[in-house]
CSV table of C-alpha atoms in Angstrom, one decimal:
chain,number,residue,atom,x,y,z
A,58,MET,CA,-19.7,-4.9,9.2
A,59,ALA,CA,-17.5,-2.4,7.2
A,60,GLN,CA,-15.9,-3.6,4.1
A,61,LEU,CA,-12.3,-4.6,4.6
A,62,ALA,CA,-9.8,-2.7,2.7
A,63,ASN,CA,-7.8,-4.6,0.0
A,64,HIS,CA,-5.4,-2.2,-1.1
A,65,HIS,CA,-2.6,-1.9,-3.6
A,66,ILE,CA,0.8,-1.0,-1.9
A,67,SER,CA,3.3,1.2,-3.4
A,68,ILE,CA,6.7,2.5,-2.7
A,69,ASP,CA,7.8,6.2,-3.0
A,70,CYS,CA,11.4,7.2,-2.7
A,71,THR,CA,12.3,10.7,-1.6
A,72,LEU,CA,16.1,11.2,-2.5
A,73,PHE,CA,17.5,14.6,-1.4
A,74,GLY,CA,20.8,15.8,-2.7
A,75,PHE,CA,23.0,18.5,-1.5
A,76,ASP,CA,25.3,20.3,-4.0
A,77,GLY,CA,27.1,22.5,-1.5
A,78,THR,CA,24.7,25.3,-2.1
A,79,SER,CA,21.2,24.0,-2.3
A,80,LEU,CA,18.9,21.0,-1.6
A,81,LYS,CA,17.5,19.2,-4.5
A,82,VAL,CA,14.9,16.3,-4.7
A,83,LEU,CA,14.9,13.5,-7.3
A,84,LEU,CA,11.6,13.8,-9.5
A,85,VAL,CA,10.4,11.7,-12.3
A,86,LYS,CA,8.5,13.2,-15.3
A,87,ARG,CA,5.0,12.1,-16.0
A,88,SER,CA,2.8,13.0,-18.9
A,89,GLY,CA,-0.5,11.9,-20.1
A,90,ILE,CA,-4.0,13.0,-21.4
A,91,ASP,CA,-6.3,14.1,-18.8
A,92,LYS,CA,-10.1,13.5,-18.6
A,93,ASP,CA,-10.9,16.5,-20.8
A,94,GLY,CA,-8.6,15.2,-23.4
A,95,GLN,CA,-5.8,17.8,-22.7
A,96,PRO,CA,-2.3,16.7,-22.7
A,97,TYR,CA,-0.4,17.4,-19.4
A,98,ALA,CA,3.1,16.9,-18.0
A,99,ASP,CA,3.8,17.0,-14.4
A,100,MET,CA,6.2,15.3,-12.0
A,101,LYS,CA,6.2,12.9,-9.2
A,102,LEU,CA,8.4,11.1,-6.7
A,103,PRO,CA,10.0,7.9,-8.1
A,104,GLY,CA,7.4,5.3,-7.0
A,105,SER,CA,5.5,2.3,-8.1
A,106,LEU,CA,3.4,-0.6,-7.0
A,107,ILE,CA,5.1,-3.4,-5.5
A,108,TYR,CA,5.1,-7.1,-6.7
A,109,GLU,CA,3.7,-10.1,-4.8
A,110,ASP,CA,7.2,-11.8,-4.3
A,111,GLU,CA,8.8,-8.5,-3.1
A,112,ASP,CA,9.7,-7.4,0.3
A,113,LEU,CA,9.3,-3.8,1.0
A,114,ASP,CA,13.0,-2.8,1.1
A,115,GLU,CA,13.6,-5.0,-2.0
A,116,ALA,CA,10.8,-3.1,-3.8
A,117,ALA,CA,12.2,0.3,-3.0
A,118,VAL,CA,15.6,-0.6,-4.5
A,119,ARG,CA,13.8,-1.9,-7.6
A,120,VAL,CA,11.6,1.0,-8.0
A,121,LEU,CA,14.2,3.5,-7.5
A,122,HIS,CA,16.5,1.8,-10.0
A,123,THR,CA,13.9,1.1,-12.6
A,124,LEU,CA,12.6,4.8,-12.6
A,125,THR,CA,15.6,6.7,-12.3
A,126,GLY,CA,18.6,4.6,-13.0
A,127,VAL,CA,20.0,5.3,-9.5
A,128,SER,CA,21.3,2.5,-7.4
A,129,ASN,CA,23.6,2.0,-4.4
A,130,VAL,CA,21.6,4.4,-2.2
A,131,PRO,CA,21.0,3.6,1.5
A,132,LEU,CA,17.2,3.9,1.5
A,133,THR,CA,15.5,4.3,4.9
A,134,GLN,CA,11.8,3.6,5.3
A,135,PHE,CA,10.2,6.4,7.3
A,136,LYS,CA,6.4,6.4,7.0
A,137,ALA,CA,3.3,4.7,5.5
A,138,PHE,CA,0.8,7.2,3.8
A,139,GLY,CA,-2.6,5.8,3.6
A,140,SER,CA,-5.2,8.5,3.6
A,141,LYS,CA,-8.3,7.5,1.7
A,142,ASN,CA,-8.0,10.9,0.0
A,143,ARG,CA,-4.7,10.0,-1.6
A,144,THR,CA,-6.2,9.4,-5.0
A,145,ASP,CA,-8.7,12.1,-5.1
A,146,ASN,CA,-7.3,13.5,-8.3
A,147,PRO,CA,-8.8,11.7,-11.3
A,148,ARG,CA,-5.7,12.4,-13.2
A,149,ASP,CA,-3.7,10.2,-10.8
A,150,VAL,CA,-6.2,7.4,-11.0
A,151,ASP,CA,-6.1,7.5,-14.8
A,152,TRP,CA,-2.5,7.6,-14.9
A,153,LEU,CA,-2.3,4.5,-12.8
A,154,ARG,CA,-4.7,2.6,-14.9
A,155,GLU,CA,-2.4,3.5,-18.1
A,156,GLU,CA,0.7,2.9,-16.3
A,157,GLN,CA,0.0,-0.2,-14.2
A,158,ASN,CA,-2.7,-1.7,-16.4
A,159,THR,CA,-4.9,-2.1,-13.3
A,160,ASN,CA,-7.6,-0.3,-11.7
A,161,VAL,CA,-6.5,1.0,-8.3
A,162,GLU,CA,-8.9,2.9,-6.0
A,163,ARG,CA,-6.8,3.2,-2.9
A,164,ILE,CA,-3.1,2.9,-2.6
A,165,ILE,CA,-1.1,2.8,0.7
A,166,THR,CA,2.4,3.9,-0.1
A,167,ILE,CA,5.5,3.2,2.0
A,168,ALA,CA,7.8,6.1,1.8
A,169,TYR,CA,11.5,5.8,1.8
A,170,PHE,CA,14.1,8.5,2.0
A,171,ALA,CA,17.8,9.1,1.5
A,172,ILE,CA,20.1,12.1,1.5
A,173,LEU,CA,23.3,12.3,-0.7
A,174,LYS,CA,26.2,14.5,-1.5
A,175,LEU,CA,25.8,15.6,-5.2
A,176,ASP,CA,29.3,15.7,-6.5
A,177,GLY,CA,31.5,13.9,-9.2
A,178,ALA,CA,30.8,10.6,-7.4
A,179,SER,CA,27.1,11.0,-7.4
A,180,ALA,CA,27.2,11.4,-11.3
A,181,GLY,CA,28.5,7.9,-11.3
A,182,ARG,CA,25.2,6.7,-9.7
A,183,SER,CA,23.9,6.9,-13.3
A,184,LEU,CA,20.8,8.9,-13.3
A,185,ASP,CA,18.8,8.4,-16.4
A,186,PRO,CA,18.1,12.1,-17.4
A,187,SER,CA,15.3,11.1,-19.9
A,188,THR,CA,13.1,10.2,-17.0
A,189,ALA,CA,14.4,11.8,-13.8
A,190,GLU,CA,15.9,15.0,-12.7
A,191,TRP,CA,17.2,16.7,-9.6
A,192,VAL,CA,14.9,19.7,-8.8
A,193,ASP,CA,15.7,22.4,-6.5
A,194,ILE,CA,13.5,22.0,-3.4
A,195,ASP,CA,12.3,25.6,-3.7
A,196,LYS,CA,11.4,25.0,-7.3
A,197,VAL,CA,9.1,21.8,-6.8
A,198,GLY,CA,5.7,22.6,-8.1
A,199,HIS,CA,2.5,20.7,-7.4
A,200,LEU,CA,3.2,17.0,-7.7
A,201,ALA,CA,1.1,14.0,-8.3
A,202,PHE,CA,-0.7,12.3,-5.4
A,203,ASP,CA,0.4,13.5,-1.9
A,204,HIS,CA,4.0,13.8,-3.0
A,205,ASN,CA,4.5,17.3,-1.8
A,206,LEU,CA,3.4,16.1,1.6
A,207,ILE,CA,5.7,13.1,1.5
A,208,ILE,CA,8.6,15.4,0.7
A,209,LYS,CA,7.9,17.7,3.7
A,210,GLU,CA,7.7,14.6,6.0
A,211,ALA,CA,10.9,13.1,4.6
A,212,LEU,CA,12.7,16.4,5.4
A,213,GLY,CA,11.3,16.0,9.0
A,214,ALA,CA,12.9,12.4,8.9
A,215,VAL,CA,16.2,13.9,7.7
A,216,ARG,CA,16.0,16.4,10.6
A,217,ARG,CA,15.5,13.7,13.2
A,218,GLU,CA,18.4,11.6,11.8
A,219,THR,CA,20.6,14.6,12.0
A,220,ASP,CA,19.5,15.4,15.6
A,221,ASN,CA,20.4,11.8,16.4
A,222,ASN,CA,23.7,11.6,14.6
A,223,ARG,CA,25.1,15.0,13.6
A,224,SER,CA,28.0,13.4,11.7
A,225,MET,CA,25.4,12.9,8.8
A,226,LEU,CA,25.8,16.6,8.1
A,227,PHE,CA,29.5,16.2,7.3
A,228,ASP,CA,28.7,13.2,5.0
A,229,LEU,CA,27.1,15.9,2.8
A,230,LEU,CA,29.8,18.4,2.7
A,231,PRO,CA,33.2,18.5,0.8
A,232,LYS,CA,36.1,17.2,2.9
A,233,LYS,CA,37.1,20.7,3.5
A,234,PHE,CA,34.2,23.2,3.9
A,235,THR,CA,33.6,26.8,5.1
A,236,ALA,CA,31.3,27.7,7.9
A,237,SER,CA,29.0,29.2,5.4
A,238,GLN,CA,28.6,25.8,3.7
A,239,LEU,CA,27.7,24.1,6.9
A,240,ARG,CA,25.4,26.9,8.0
A,241,THR,CA,23.7,26.9,4.5
A,242,LEU,CA,23.2,23.1,5.1
A,243,CYS,CA,21.7,23.5,8.5
A,244,GLU,CA,19.4,26.3,7.4
A,245,ILE,CA,18.1,23.9,4.7
A,246,ILE,CA,17.5,21.0,6.9
A,247,TYR,CA,15.9,23.0,9.7
A,248,SER,CA,14.1,25.2,7.3
A,249,ARG,CA,15.0,28.4,9.1
A,250,PRO,CA,17.6,31.1,8.8
A,251,LEU,CA,20.6,31.0,11.3
A,252,ASP,CA,22.4,34.1,12.6
A,253,VAL,CA,25.9,34.1,11.2
A,254,ARG,CA,27.7,35.3,14.4
A,255,ASN,CA,25.8,32.8,16.7
A,256,PHE,CA,26.7,30.0,14.1
A,257,HIS,CA,30.4,30.8,14.4
A,258,LYS,CA,30.0,30.6,18.2
A,259,LYS,CA,28.2,27.2,17.8
A,260,ILE,CA,31.0,25.8,15.6
A,261,ALA,CA,33.7,26.8,18.3
A,262,GLN,CA,31.6,24.8,20.6
A,263,MET,CA,32.0,21.6,18.4
A,264,PRO,CA,35.4,20.2,19.2
A,265,TYR,CA,34.8,17.9,16.1
A,266,VAL,CA,34.7,20.7,13.7
A,267,VAL,CA,38.5,21.5,13.3
A,268,ALA,CA,39.6,24.8,11.7
A,269,LEU,CA,42.4,24.5,9.1
A,270,GLU,CA,45.0,26.9,8.3
A,271,GLU,CA,43.9,26.9,4.7
A,272,ARG,CA,41.6,29.4,3.3
A,273,GLN,CA,39.5,29.8,0.0
A,274,ARG,CA,41.4,30.9,-3.0
A,275,GLY,CA,40.3,33.1,-5.9
A,276,VAL,CA,37.1,34.5,-4.3
A,277,ALA,CA,35.8,38.1,-4.7
A,278,HIS,CA,34.9,38.4,-1.0
A,279,ARG,CA,37.2,37.8,1.9
A,280,ALA,CA,38.5,34.3,1.7
A,281,ALA,CA,36.8,32.2,4.3
A,282,ARG,CA,38.6,29.6,6.4
A,283,PHE,CA,38.1,26.0,5.7
A,284,TYR,CA,37.2,23.4,8.4
A,285,LYS,CA,37.1,19.7,8.4
A,286,PHE,CA,35.1,17.1,10.4
A,287,ASP,CA,37.1,15.0,12.8
A,288,ARG,CA,35.2,11.7,13.1
A,289,LYS,CA,37.4,10.3,15.8
A,290,ILE,CA,36.7,13.2,18.2
A,291,TYR,CA,33.1,13.0,17.3
A,292,ASN,CA,32.8,9.4,18.2
A,293,THR,CA,34.8,9.9,21.5
A,294,LEU,CA,32.2,12.6,22.4
A,295,ARG,CA,29.1,10.6,21.4
B,106,MET,CA,5.6,-8.8,-15.9
B,107,ALA,CA,5.6,-9.8,-12.2
B,108,GLN,CA,2.3,-10.0,-10.5
B,109,LEU,CA,1.3,-6.9,-8.8
B,110,ALA,CA,0.8,-7.3,-5.1
B,111,ASN,CA,-2.9,-6.7,-3.9
B,112,HIS,CA,-2.7,-6.9,-0.2
B,113,HIS,CA,-4.6,-6.5,2.9
B,114,ILE,CA,-3.4,-3.9,5.3
B,115,SER,CA,-3.6,-4.2,9.0
B,116,ILE,CA,-2.6,-2.0,12.1
B,117,ASP,CA,-0.6,-3.3,15.0
B,118,CYS,CA,-0.4,-1.4,18.2
B,119,THR,CA,2.5,-1.6,20.6
B,120,LEU,CA,1.6,-0.1,23.9
B,121,PHE,CA,4.3,0.0,26.4
B,122,GLY,CA,3.6,0.8,30.0
B,123,PHE,CA,6.1,1.5,32.8
B,124,ASP,CA,4.8,0.8,36.3
B,125,GLY,CA,7.8,2.4,38.2
B,126,THR,CA,9.7,-0.9,38.2
B,127,SER,CA,9.2,-2.8,35.0
B,128,LEU,CA,8.2,-2.3,31.4
B,129,LYS,CA,5.1,-4.0,30.2
B,130,VAL,CA,3.6,-4.4,26.7
B,131,LEU,CA,-0.3,-4.8,26.1
B,132,LEU,CA,-1.2,-8.1,24.4
B,133,VAL,CA,-4.4,-9.8,23.5
B,134,LYS,CA,-5.2,-13.4,23.9
B,135,ARG,CA,-5.9,-15.6,20.9
B,136,SER,CA,-7.0,-19.2,20.7
B,137,GLY,CA,-8.2,-21.6,18.2
B,138,ILE,CA,-7.8,-25.0,16.7
B,139,ASP,CA,-4.6,-25.6,14.8
B,140,LYS,CA,-4.3,-27.6,11.4
B,141,ASP,CA,-3.8,-30.9,13.4
B,142,GLY,CA,-7.0,-30.3,15.3
B,143,GLN,CA,-5.2,-29.4,18.6
B,144,PRO,CA,-6.6,-26.3,20.4
B,145,TYR,CA,-4.2,-23.7,21.2
B,146,ALA,CA,-3.8,-20.4,23.1
B,147,ASP,CA,-1.2,-17.7,22.4
B,148,MET,CA,-0.9,-14.0,22.4
B,149,LYS,CA,-0.5,-11.2,19.9
B,150,LEU,CA,-0.4,-7.5,19.7
B,151,PRO,CA,-3.7,-5.8,19.4
B,152,GLY,CA,-4.1,-5.5,15.7
B,153,SER,CA,-6.5,-6.0,13.0
B,154,LEU,CA,-7.3,-5.4,9.3
B,155,ILE,CA,-8.4,-1.9,8.4
B,156,TYR,CA,-11.6,-0.9,6.6
B,157,GLU,CA,-12.0,0.8,3.3
B,158,ASP,CA,-13.3,4.0,4.6
B,159,GLU,CA,-10.6,4.4,7.4
B,160,ASP,CA,-7.5,6.5,7.3
B,161,LEU,CA,-4.6,4.8,9.1
B,162,ASP,CA,-4.5,6.9,12.2
B,163,GLU,CA,-8.3,6.4,12.6
B,164,ALA,CA,-7.9,2.7,12.1
B,165,ALA,CA,-5.3,2.6,14.9
B,166,VAL,CA,-7.5,4.3,17.3
B,167,ARG,CA,-10.5,2.0,16.4
B,168,VAL,CA,-8.5,-1.3,16.4
B,169,LEU,CA,-6.8,-0.5,19.9
B,170,HIS,CA,-10.2,0.5,21.5
B,171,THR,CA,-12.1,-2.5,19.9
B,172,LEU,CA,-9.6,-5.1,21.0
B,173,THR,CA,-8.5,-3.8,24.4
B,174,GLY,CA,-11.0,-1.3,25.6
B,175,VAL,CA,-8.0,1.3,25.9
B,176,SER,CA,-8.5,4.7,24.4
B,177,ASN,CA,-7.1,8.2,24.6
B,178,VAL,CA,-3.6,7.1,23.9
B,179,PRO,CA,-1.4,9.2,21.7
B,180,LEU,CA,-0.4,6.5,19.1
B,181,THR,CA,2.5,7.1,16.9
B,182,GLN,CA,3.1,5.4,13.5
B,183,PHE,CA,6.7,4.1,13.4
B,184,LYS,CA,7.1,1.5,10.6
B,185,ALA,CA,5.4,-0.7,8.1
B,186,PHE,CA,6.2,-4.4,8.3
B,187,GLY,CA,5.7,-6.1,4.9
B,188,SER,CA,8.0,-9.0,4.5
B,189,LYS,CA,6.4,-11.8,2.3
B,190,ASN,CA,7.3,-14.3,5.2
B,191,ARG,CA,4.9,-12.5,7.7
B,192,THR,CA,2.2,-15.2,7.2
B,193,ASP,CA,4.5,-18.1,7.1
B,194,ASN,CA,2.8,-19.8,10.0
B,195,PRO,CA,-0.3,-21.6,8.9
B,196,ARG,CA,-1.9,-21.0,12.3
B,197,ASP,CA,-1.8,-17.3,11.6
B,198,VAL,CA,-3.4,-17.7,8.2
B,199,ASP,CA,-6.1,-20.0,9.7
B,200,TRP,CA,-6.8,-17.6,12.4
B,201,LEU,CA,-7.1,-14.7,10.1
B,202,ARG,CA,-9.6,-16.8,7.9
B,203,GLU,CA,-11.8,-17.5,11.1
B,204,GLU,CA,-11.5,-14.0,12.6
B,205,GLN,CA,-11.9,-11.9,9.6
B,206,ASN,CA,-14.0,-14.1,7.4
B,207,THR,CA,-11.5,-13.6,4.5
B,208,ASN,CA,-8.7,-15.3,2.8
B,209,VAL,CA,-5.6,-13.5,3.4
B,210,GLU,CA,-2.3,-14.5,1.8
B,211,ARG,CA,-0.1,-11.5,2.6
B,212,ILE,CA,-0.5,-8.5,5.0
B,213,ILE,CA,1.4,-5.4,5.3
B,214,THR,CA,0.9,-4.1,8.7
B,215,ILE,CA,1.4,-0.5,9.8
B,216,ALA,CA,2.8,-0.5,13.2
B,217,TYR,CA,2.0,2.2,15.9
B,218,PHE,CA,3.5,2.6,19.4
B,219,ALA,CA,2.8,4.6,22.5
B,220,ILE,CA,4.3,4.4,26.1
B,221,LEU,CA,2.3,5.2,29.2
B,222,LYS,CA,2.8,5.5,32.9
B,223,LEU,CA,0.9,2.7,34.6
B,224,ASP,CA,-0.6,4.2,37.6
B,225,GLY,CA,-4.1,4.9,38.9
B,226,ALA,CA,-4.9,7.1,36.0
B,227,SER,CA,-4.0,4.4,33.6
B,228,ALA,CA,-6.5,2.1,35.2
B,229,GLY,CA,-9.1,4.6,34.0
B,230,ARG,CA,-8.3,3.9,30.5
B,231,SER,CA,-10.6,0.9,30.9
B,232,LEU,CA,-8.6,-2.1,29.8
B,233,ASP,CA,-10.9,-5.1,29.0
B,234,PRO,CA,-9.2,-7.8,31.1
B,235,SER,CA,-11.2,-10.6,29.3
B,236,THR,CA,-9.3,-9.9,26.0
B,237,ALA,CA,-6.1,-8.0,26.8
B,238,GLU,CA,-3.4,-7.8,29.4
B,239,TRP,CA,-0.2,-6.0,30.4
B,240,VAL,CA,2.7,-8.5,30.1
B,241,ASP,CA,6.2,-7.8,31.5
B,242,ILE,CA,8.5,-7.4,28.5
B,243,ASP,CA,10.9,-10.1,29.8
B,244,LYS,CA,8.0,-12.6,30.0
B,245,VAL,CA,6.7,-12.2,26.4
B,246,GLY,CA,6.7,-15.6,24.7
B,247,HIS,CA,6.6,-16.4,21.0
B,248,LEU,CA,3.8,-14.1,19.6
B,249,ALA,CA,1.8,-14.5,16.5
B,250,PHE,CA,3.1,-13.3,13.0
B,251,ASP,CA,6.3,-11.1,13.4
B,252,HIS,CA,5.0,-9.4,16.6
B,253,ASN,CA,8.1,-10.1,18.5
B,254,LEU,CA,10.1,-8.3,15.8
B,255,ILE,CA,7.5,-5.5,15.9
B,256,ILE,CA,7.9,-4.9,19.7
B,257,LYS,CA,11.7,-5.0,19.3
B,258,GLU,CA,11.6,-2.2,16.7
B,259,ALA,CA,8.9,-0.3,18.7
B,260,LEU,CA,11.4,-0.2,21.5
B,261,GLY,CA,13.8,1.3,19.1
B,262,ALA,CA,11.4,3.8,18.1
B,263,VAL,CA,10.8,4.8,21.9
B,264,ARG,CA,14.6,5.1,22.2
B,265,ARG,CA,14.8,7.5,19.2
B,266,GLU,CA,12.0,9.5,20.7
B,267,THR,CA,13.8,9.7,24.0
B,268,ASP,CA,17.0,10.8,22.3
B,269,ASN,CA,15.2,13.6,20.9
B,270,ASN,CA,13.0,14.7,23.7
B,271,ARG,CA,14.4,13.6,27.0
B,272,SER,CA,11.4,15.0,28.9
B,273,MET,CA,9.5,11.9,27.7
B,274,LEU,CA,11.2,9.9,30.3
B,275,PHE,CA,9.8,12.1,33.2
B,276,ASP,CA,6.2,11.8,31.9
B,277,LEU,CA,6.6,8.0,32.8
B,278,LEU,CA,7.8,8.6,36.3
B,279,PRO,CA,6.0,9.6,39.5
B,280,LYS,CA,6.2,13.4,40.2
B,281,LYS,CA,8.9,12.8,42.8
B,282,PHE,CA,11.1,9.9,41.8
B,283,THR,CA,14.2,8.5,43.0
B,284,ALA,CA,17.6,8.3,41.0
B,285,SER,CA,17.1,4.6,41.0
B,286,GLN,CA,13.7,4.8,39.4
B,287,LEU,CA,15.1,7.1,36.7
B,288,ARG,CA,18.1,4.7,36.2
B,289,THR,CA,15.7,1.6,35.9
B,290,LEU,CA,13.6,3.4,33.2
B,291,CYS,CA,16.8,4.3,31.2
B,292,GLU,CA,18.2,0.7,31.6
B,293,ILE,CA,14.9,-0.7,30.2
B,294,ILE,CA,14.7,1.8,27.3
B,295,TYR,CA,18.4,1.4,26.3
B,296,SER,CA,18.3,-2.3,27.1
B,297,ARG,CA,21.6,-2.1,29.0
B,298,PRO,CA,22.7,-1.9,32.7
B,299,LEU,CA,23.9,1.6,33.8
B,300,ASP,CA,26.6,2.0,36.3
B,301,VAL,CA,25.1,3.5,39.6
B,302,ARG,CA,27.9,5.9,40.4
B,303,ASN,CA,28.2,7.2,36.8
B,304,PHE,CA,24.3,7.7,36.7
B,305,HIS,CA,24.5,9.9,39.7
B,306,LYS,CA,27.1,12.0,38.0
B,307,LYS,CA,24.9,12.2,34.8
B,308,ILE,CA,21.9,13.4,37.0
B,309,ALA,CA,24.2,16.0,38.5
B,310,GLN,CA,24.8,17.4,34.9
B,311,MET,CA,21.0,17.6,34.2
B,312,PRO,CA,20.0,21.0,35.6
B,313,TYR,CA,16.3,20.1,35.0
B,314,VAL,CA,16.4,17.1,37.4
B,315,VAL,CA,16.1,19.0,40.7
B,316,ALA,CA,17.1,17.3,44.0
B,317,LEU,CA,14.4,17.7,46.8
B,318,GLU,CA,15.0,17.8,50.5
B,319,GLU,CA,12.4,15.1,50.9
B,320,ARG,CA,13.5,11.3,51.1
B,321,GLN,CA,11.8,8.0,50.9
B,322,ARG,CA,9.9,6.9,54.2
B,323,GLY,CA,9.6,3.5,55.7
B,324,VAL,CA,12.0,1.7,53.6
B,325,ALA,CA,14.3,-1.0,54.8
B,326,HIS,CA,17.5,0.3,52.9
B,327,ARG,CA,18.9,3.7,53.4
B,328,ALA,CA,16.1,6.3,52.3
B,329,ALA,CA,16.8,7.7,48.9
B,330,ARG,CA,16.5,11.2,48.0
B,331,PHE,CA,13.5,12.3,45.8
B,332,TYR,CA,13.9,14.4,42.7
B,333,LYS,CA,11.5,16.3,40.5
B,334,PHE,CA,11.7,17.3,36.8
B,335,ASP,CA,11.7,21.0,36.2
B,336,ARG,CA,10.2,21.4,32.7
B,337,LYS,CA,10.8,25.1,32.6
B,338,ILE,CA,14.5,24.6,32.9
B,339,TYR,CA,14.5,21.9,30.5
B,340,ASN,CA,12.7,23.9,27.9
B,341,THR,CA,15.1,26.8,28.3
B,342,LEU,CA,18.1,24.4,27.6
B,343,ARG,CA,16.4,22.8,24.7
């Protein structure tokens, strides 16, 4: 009979933040000495092993808060990653031994995601800048473990949520937003460029995106019109 | 420092089958002697611990096939269940000790689902009737572990998939189906009754549901019209 797997379980949190122009992901810094005695510094998702007395959702809140200072974020579990190749990089295994004081060969990680608007309010979520930082999604390098894959799949989860509930998009925008801001956000979430003219037509077909009289001020280009999201209309149509 | 969790990992598969009139779920039989020496027989989802050399998706295929005989089913991972209360029932812990020859205190289970059309072809999937059976979802009793919760959440996953890709519904129906069959399926998936007249209006708004000239034959009630799903039209609109 094959050997039963007796694994450690970890949680990894993928927090996306949209600041009106680009999508960022919350990463924590990691450094150590690799097996050749060379110091290294890289990054990873905020994640850690869970404790015996914790439920998964509890552990996710604890891990995120402990490693980044961030709390009060609605985390959603979206996938377990359990490939036996997750810990192929000796650096990752060494780091775990140092960090967790335990010898871990295989870890199943339960991945959570959330997506936030990065504005004044989000600053109040008290990120600890000595350990964590928001990194532009296009500038994320090679991360520890399979964390690049987890981010990719987390973005897929965001996409599915958006498909199911389009109002999520508007939670990420300022109260008054331009068509260009909404388009940028859609381009990021769906990872593809959208034609400007077609996008304006699409907005016209969304009765819950209401054009305001107000326009941008003090911009070099032609001042764009502001729109607002009407949740009442949205809920009626849903 | 709190004790790190060192868990066993299991897979549980929730297979739904639609036979044209009702939704069924695939369960396996379990029996044993409880702690008071009384024999018992109950049911559970097909599920088992994973092996060290298995990836999660591989394990899901192996577990389903070994326990039910069923293969060639597209399984989708949808959630990890890891409450520390999952093994509160001593019967479940005793059963695990007997079955797996190992002492397991806490198990995180990675849950998969699939939904199939139960017809002639599905019989060819070679269910082993000595161990497994399709049980009407309304007749599922109290199952082992948290398997009732897993089924409930698996149905939620089916619902989200259907919302994202409505063509899934038509994979579960005969090639020619009546409005009533489509409505029954929707009622089951969304767990709520649908008004007959409104549903006919809804069908009229789906250009990919094409009315045929053909009607039912040899039925006691008024012969209902048949419809077919036009995937080409559906894909154009999508």
